[in-house]
PDB file of C-alpha atoms and ligand atoms in Angstrom:
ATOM      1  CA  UNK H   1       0.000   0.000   0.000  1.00  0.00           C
ATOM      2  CA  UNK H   2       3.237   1.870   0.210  1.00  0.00           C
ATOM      3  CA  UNK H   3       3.808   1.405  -2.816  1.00  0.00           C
ATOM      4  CA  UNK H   4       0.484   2.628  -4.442  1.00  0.00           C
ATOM      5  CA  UNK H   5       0.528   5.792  -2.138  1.00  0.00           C
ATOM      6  CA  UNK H   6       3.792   7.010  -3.354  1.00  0.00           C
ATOM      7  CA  UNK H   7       2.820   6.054  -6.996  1.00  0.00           C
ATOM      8  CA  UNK H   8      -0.376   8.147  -6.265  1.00  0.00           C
ATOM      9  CA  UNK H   9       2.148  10.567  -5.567  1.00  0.00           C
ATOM     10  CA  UNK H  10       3.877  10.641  -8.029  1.00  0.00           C
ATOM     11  CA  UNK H  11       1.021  10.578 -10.778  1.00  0.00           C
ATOM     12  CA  UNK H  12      -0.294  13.463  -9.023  1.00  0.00           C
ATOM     13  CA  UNK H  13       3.084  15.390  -9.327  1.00  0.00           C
ATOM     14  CA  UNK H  14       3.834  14.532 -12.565  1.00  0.00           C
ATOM     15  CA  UNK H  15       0.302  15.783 -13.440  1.00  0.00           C
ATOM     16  CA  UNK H  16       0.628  19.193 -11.496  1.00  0.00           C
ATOM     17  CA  UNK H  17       3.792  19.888 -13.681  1.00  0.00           C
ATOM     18  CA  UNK H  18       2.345  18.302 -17.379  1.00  0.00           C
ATOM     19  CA  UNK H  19      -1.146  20.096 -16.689  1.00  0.00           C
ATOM     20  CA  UNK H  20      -0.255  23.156 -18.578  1.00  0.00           C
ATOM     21  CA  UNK H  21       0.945  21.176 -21.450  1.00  0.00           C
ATOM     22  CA  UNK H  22      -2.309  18.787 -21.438  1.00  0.00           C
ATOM     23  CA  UNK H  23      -4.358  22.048 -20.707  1.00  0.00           C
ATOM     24  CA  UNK H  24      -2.947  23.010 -24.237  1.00  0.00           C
ATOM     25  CA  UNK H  25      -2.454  20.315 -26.431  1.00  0.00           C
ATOM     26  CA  UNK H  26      -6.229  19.184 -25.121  1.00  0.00           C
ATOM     27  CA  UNK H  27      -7.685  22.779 -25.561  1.00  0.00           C
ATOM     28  CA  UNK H  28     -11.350  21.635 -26.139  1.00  0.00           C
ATOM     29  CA  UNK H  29     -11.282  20.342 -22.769  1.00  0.00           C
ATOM     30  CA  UNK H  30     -11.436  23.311 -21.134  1.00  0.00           C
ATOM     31  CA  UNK H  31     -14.357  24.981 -20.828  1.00  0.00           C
ATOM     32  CA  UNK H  32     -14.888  28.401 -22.306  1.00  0.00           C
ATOM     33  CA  UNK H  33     -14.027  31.250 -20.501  1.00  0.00           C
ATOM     34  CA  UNK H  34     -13.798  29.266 -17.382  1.00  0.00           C
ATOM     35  CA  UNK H  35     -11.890  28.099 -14.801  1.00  0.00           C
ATOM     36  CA  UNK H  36     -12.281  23.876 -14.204  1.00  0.00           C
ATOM     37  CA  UNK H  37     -13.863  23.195 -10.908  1.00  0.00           C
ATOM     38  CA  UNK H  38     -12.107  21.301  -8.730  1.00  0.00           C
ATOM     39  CA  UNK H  39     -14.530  18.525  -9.061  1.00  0.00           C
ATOM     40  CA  UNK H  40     -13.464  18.584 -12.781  1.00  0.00           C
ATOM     41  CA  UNK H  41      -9.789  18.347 -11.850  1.00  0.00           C
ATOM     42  CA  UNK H  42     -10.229  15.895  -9.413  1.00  0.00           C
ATOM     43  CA  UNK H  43     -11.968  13.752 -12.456  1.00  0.00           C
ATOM     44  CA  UNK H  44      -9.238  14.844 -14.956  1.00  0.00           C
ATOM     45  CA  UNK H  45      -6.464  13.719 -12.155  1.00  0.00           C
ATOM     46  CA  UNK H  46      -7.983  10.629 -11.709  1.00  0.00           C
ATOM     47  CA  UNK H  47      -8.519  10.034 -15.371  1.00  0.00           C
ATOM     48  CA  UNK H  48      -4.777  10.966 -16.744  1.00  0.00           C
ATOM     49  CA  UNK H  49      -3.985   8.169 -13.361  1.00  0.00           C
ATOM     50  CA  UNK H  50      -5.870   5.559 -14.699  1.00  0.00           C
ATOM     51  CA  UNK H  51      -4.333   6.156 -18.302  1.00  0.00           C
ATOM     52  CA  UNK H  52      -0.654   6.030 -16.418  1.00  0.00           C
ATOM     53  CA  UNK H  53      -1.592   2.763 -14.113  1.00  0.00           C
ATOM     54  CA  UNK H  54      -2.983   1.294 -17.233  1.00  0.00           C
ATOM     55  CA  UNK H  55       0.206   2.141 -19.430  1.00  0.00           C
ATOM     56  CA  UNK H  56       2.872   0.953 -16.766  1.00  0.00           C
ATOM     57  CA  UNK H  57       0.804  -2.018 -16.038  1.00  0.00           C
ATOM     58  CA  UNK H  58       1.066  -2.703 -19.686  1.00  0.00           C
ATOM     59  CA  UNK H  59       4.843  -1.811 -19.520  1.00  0.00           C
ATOM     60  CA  UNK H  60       5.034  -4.028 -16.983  1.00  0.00           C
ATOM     61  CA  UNK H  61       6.423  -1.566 -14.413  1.00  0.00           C
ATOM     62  CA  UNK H  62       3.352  -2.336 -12.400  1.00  0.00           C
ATOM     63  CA  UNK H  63       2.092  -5.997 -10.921  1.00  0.00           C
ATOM     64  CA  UNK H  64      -0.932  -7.555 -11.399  1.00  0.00           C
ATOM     65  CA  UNK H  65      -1.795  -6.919  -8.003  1.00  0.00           C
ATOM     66  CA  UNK H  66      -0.715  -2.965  -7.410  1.00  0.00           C
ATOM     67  CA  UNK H  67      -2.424  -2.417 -10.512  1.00  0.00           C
ATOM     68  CA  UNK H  68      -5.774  -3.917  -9.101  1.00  0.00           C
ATOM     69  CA  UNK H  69      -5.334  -2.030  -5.829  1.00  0.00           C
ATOM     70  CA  UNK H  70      -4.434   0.883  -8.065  1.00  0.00           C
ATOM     71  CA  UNK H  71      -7.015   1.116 -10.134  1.00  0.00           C
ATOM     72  CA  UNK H  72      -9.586   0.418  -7.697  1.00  0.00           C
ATOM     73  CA  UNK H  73      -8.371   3.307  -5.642  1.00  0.00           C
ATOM     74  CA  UNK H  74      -8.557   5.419  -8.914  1.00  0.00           C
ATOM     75  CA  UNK H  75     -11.992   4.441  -9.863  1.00  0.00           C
ATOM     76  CA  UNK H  76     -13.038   5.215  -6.730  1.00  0.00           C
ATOM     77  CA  UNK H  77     -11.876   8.600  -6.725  1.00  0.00           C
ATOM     78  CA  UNK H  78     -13.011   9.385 -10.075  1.00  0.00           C
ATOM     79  CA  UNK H  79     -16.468   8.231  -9.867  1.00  0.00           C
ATOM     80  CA  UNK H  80     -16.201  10.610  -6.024  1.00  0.00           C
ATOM     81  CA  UNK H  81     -15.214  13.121  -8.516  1.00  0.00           C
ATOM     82  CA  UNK H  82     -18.015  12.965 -11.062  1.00  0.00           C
ATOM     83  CA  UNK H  83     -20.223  12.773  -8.561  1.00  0.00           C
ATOM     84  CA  UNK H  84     -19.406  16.189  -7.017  1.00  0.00           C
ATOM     85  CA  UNK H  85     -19.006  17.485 -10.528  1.00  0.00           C
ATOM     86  CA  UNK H  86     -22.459  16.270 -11.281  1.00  0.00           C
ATOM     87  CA  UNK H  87     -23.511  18.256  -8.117  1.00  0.00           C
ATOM     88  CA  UNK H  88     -21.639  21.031  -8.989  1.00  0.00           C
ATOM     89  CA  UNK H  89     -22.562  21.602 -11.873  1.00  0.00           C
ATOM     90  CA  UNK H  90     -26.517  21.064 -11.228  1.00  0.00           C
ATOM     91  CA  UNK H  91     -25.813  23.748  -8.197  1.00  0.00           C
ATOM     92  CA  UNK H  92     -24.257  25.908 -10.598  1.00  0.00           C
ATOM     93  CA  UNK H  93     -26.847  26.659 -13.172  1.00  0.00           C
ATOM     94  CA  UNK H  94     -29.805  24.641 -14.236  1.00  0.00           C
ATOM     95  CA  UNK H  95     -28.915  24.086 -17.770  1.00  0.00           C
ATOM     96  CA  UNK H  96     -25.206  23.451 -19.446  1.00  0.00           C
ATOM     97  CA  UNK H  97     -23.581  26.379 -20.400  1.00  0.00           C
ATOM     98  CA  UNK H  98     -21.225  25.628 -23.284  1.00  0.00           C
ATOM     99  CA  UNK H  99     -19.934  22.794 -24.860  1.00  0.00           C
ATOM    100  CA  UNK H 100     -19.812  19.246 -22.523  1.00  0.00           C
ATOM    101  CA  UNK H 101     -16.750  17.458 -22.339  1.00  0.00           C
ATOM    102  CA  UNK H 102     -17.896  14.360 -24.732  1.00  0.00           C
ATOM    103  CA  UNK H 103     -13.745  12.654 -24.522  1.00  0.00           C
ATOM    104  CA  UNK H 104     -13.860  13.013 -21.081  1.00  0.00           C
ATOM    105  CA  UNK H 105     -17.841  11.453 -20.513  1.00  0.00           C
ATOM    106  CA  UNK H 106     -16.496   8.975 -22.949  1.00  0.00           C
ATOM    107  CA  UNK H 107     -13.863   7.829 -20.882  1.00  0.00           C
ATOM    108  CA  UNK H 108     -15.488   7.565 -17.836  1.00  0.00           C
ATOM    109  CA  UNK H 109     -18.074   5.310 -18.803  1.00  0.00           C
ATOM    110  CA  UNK H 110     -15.281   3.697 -19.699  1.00  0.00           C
ATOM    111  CA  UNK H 111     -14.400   3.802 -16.368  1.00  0.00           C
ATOM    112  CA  UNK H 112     -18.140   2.634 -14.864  1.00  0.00           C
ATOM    113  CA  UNK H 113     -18.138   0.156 -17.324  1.00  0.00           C
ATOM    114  CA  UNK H 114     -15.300  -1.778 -16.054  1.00  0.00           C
ATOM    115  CA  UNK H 115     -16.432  -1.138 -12.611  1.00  0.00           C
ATOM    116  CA  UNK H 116     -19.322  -2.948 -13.327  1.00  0.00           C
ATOM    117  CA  UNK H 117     -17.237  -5.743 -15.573  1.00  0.00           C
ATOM    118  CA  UNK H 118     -15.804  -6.604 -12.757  1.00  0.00           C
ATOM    119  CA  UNK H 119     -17.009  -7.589  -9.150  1.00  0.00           C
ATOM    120  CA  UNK H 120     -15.819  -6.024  -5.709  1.00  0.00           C
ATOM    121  CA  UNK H 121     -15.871  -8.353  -2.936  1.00  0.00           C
ATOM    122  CA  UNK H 122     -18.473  -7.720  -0.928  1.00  0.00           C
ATOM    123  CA  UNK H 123     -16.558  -9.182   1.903  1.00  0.00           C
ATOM    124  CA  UNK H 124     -13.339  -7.505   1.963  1.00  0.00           C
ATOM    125  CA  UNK H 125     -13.485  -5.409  -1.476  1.00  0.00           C
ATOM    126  CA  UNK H 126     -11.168  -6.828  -3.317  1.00  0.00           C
ATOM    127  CA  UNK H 127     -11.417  -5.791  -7.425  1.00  0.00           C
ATOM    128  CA  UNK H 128     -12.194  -9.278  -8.843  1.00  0.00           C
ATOM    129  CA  UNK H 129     -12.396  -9.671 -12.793  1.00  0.00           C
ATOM    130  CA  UNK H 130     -15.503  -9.540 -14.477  1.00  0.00           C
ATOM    131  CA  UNK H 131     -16.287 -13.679 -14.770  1.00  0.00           C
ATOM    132  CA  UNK H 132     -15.064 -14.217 -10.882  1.00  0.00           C
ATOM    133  CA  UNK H 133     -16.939 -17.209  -9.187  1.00  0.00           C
ATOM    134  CA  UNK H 134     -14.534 -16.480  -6.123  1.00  0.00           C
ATOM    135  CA  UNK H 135     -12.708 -13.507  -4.650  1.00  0.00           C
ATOM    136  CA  UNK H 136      -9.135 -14.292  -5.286  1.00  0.00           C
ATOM    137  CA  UNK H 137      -8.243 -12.532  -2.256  1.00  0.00           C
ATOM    138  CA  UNK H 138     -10.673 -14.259   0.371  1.00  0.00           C
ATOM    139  CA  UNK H 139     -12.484 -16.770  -1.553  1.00  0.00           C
ATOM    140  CA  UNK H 140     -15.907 -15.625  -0.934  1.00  0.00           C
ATOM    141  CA  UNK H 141     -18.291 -16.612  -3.317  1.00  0.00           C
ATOM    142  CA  UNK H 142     -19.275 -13.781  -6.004  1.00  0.00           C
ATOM    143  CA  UNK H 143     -22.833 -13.088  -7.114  1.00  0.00           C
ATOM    144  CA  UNK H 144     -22.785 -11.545 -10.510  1.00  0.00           C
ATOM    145  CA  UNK H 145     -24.667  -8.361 -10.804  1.00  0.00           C
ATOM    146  CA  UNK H 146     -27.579  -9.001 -13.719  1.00  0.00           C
ATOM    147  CA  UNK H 147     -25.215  -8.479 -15.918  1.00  0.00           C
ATOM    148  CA  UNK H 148     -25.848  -9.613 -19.974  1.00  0.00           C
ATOM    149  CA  UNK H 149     -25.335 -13.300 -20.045  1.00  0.00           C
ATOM    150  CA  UNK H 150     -23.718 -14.490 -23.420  1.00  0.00           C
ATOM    151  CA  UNK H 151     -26.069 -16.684 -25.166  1.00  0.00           C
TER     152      UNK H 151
HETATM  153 ZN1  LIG D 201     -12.725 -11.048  -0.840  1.00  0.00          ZN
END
């Protein structure tokens, strides 16, 4: 968990110092005239994480297993994120002003879509992958969500 802290860490640094560069090669992400909320950047952060967990697991920098914890930690924060963006933005005004960030929605459905491929434990939360009969942390039996069953 060490680990996965100070790789938090560092994603989080190594954002702080690229975000001017992403703010400008991905100008359309920014909204017009406007400051991102935090919520926003919280859901960007967590977003450009995911992206580096999923690239260094795929480098094979990053185990099987830190990679799970990582990207459940992620997810977690980025769907806390969207949330309070969702809230925000509803306190804010009561219609959309502007353009909507269609990459960005894009992405995390990507993101609730794999939450829901896969299965927490409901025991002791481990990320199991979607198709788990057993949590291959603690070996409690899964119940898969009504997912679509191929036929
Ligand atoms: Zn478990």
């Amino acid at each position: 968990m060490v680990l996965v802290g100070a790789l938090l860490l560092v994603g989080i640094t190594v954002f702080a110092l690229l975000q001017p560069i992403i703010a400008g090669k991905e100008a359309p992400l920014r909204s017009v005239g406007e400051e991102p909320s935090e919520a926003q950047f919280r859901k960007r952060v967590s977003l450009l994480q995911l992206r580096d967990a999923e690239y260094e697991y795929a480098m094979g920098k990053l185990g099987e297993e830190d990679y799970q914890a990582l990207r459940q930690e992620i997810s977690v924060e980025a769907l806390a994120a969207i949330q309070a963006d969702e809230i925000e933005s509803r306190r804010g005004s009561g219609e959309f002003e502007g353009p909507t960030d269609l990459e960005l929605e894009a992405e995390i459905a990507t993101v609730r879509s794999r939450l829901s491929g896969g299965f927490f434990c409901s025991n002791c939360g481990h990320p199991n992958p979607a198709g788990s009969r057993f949590c291959s942390d603690c070996g409690t039996p899964i119940q898969a969500p009504g997912t679509s069953k191929p036929s």
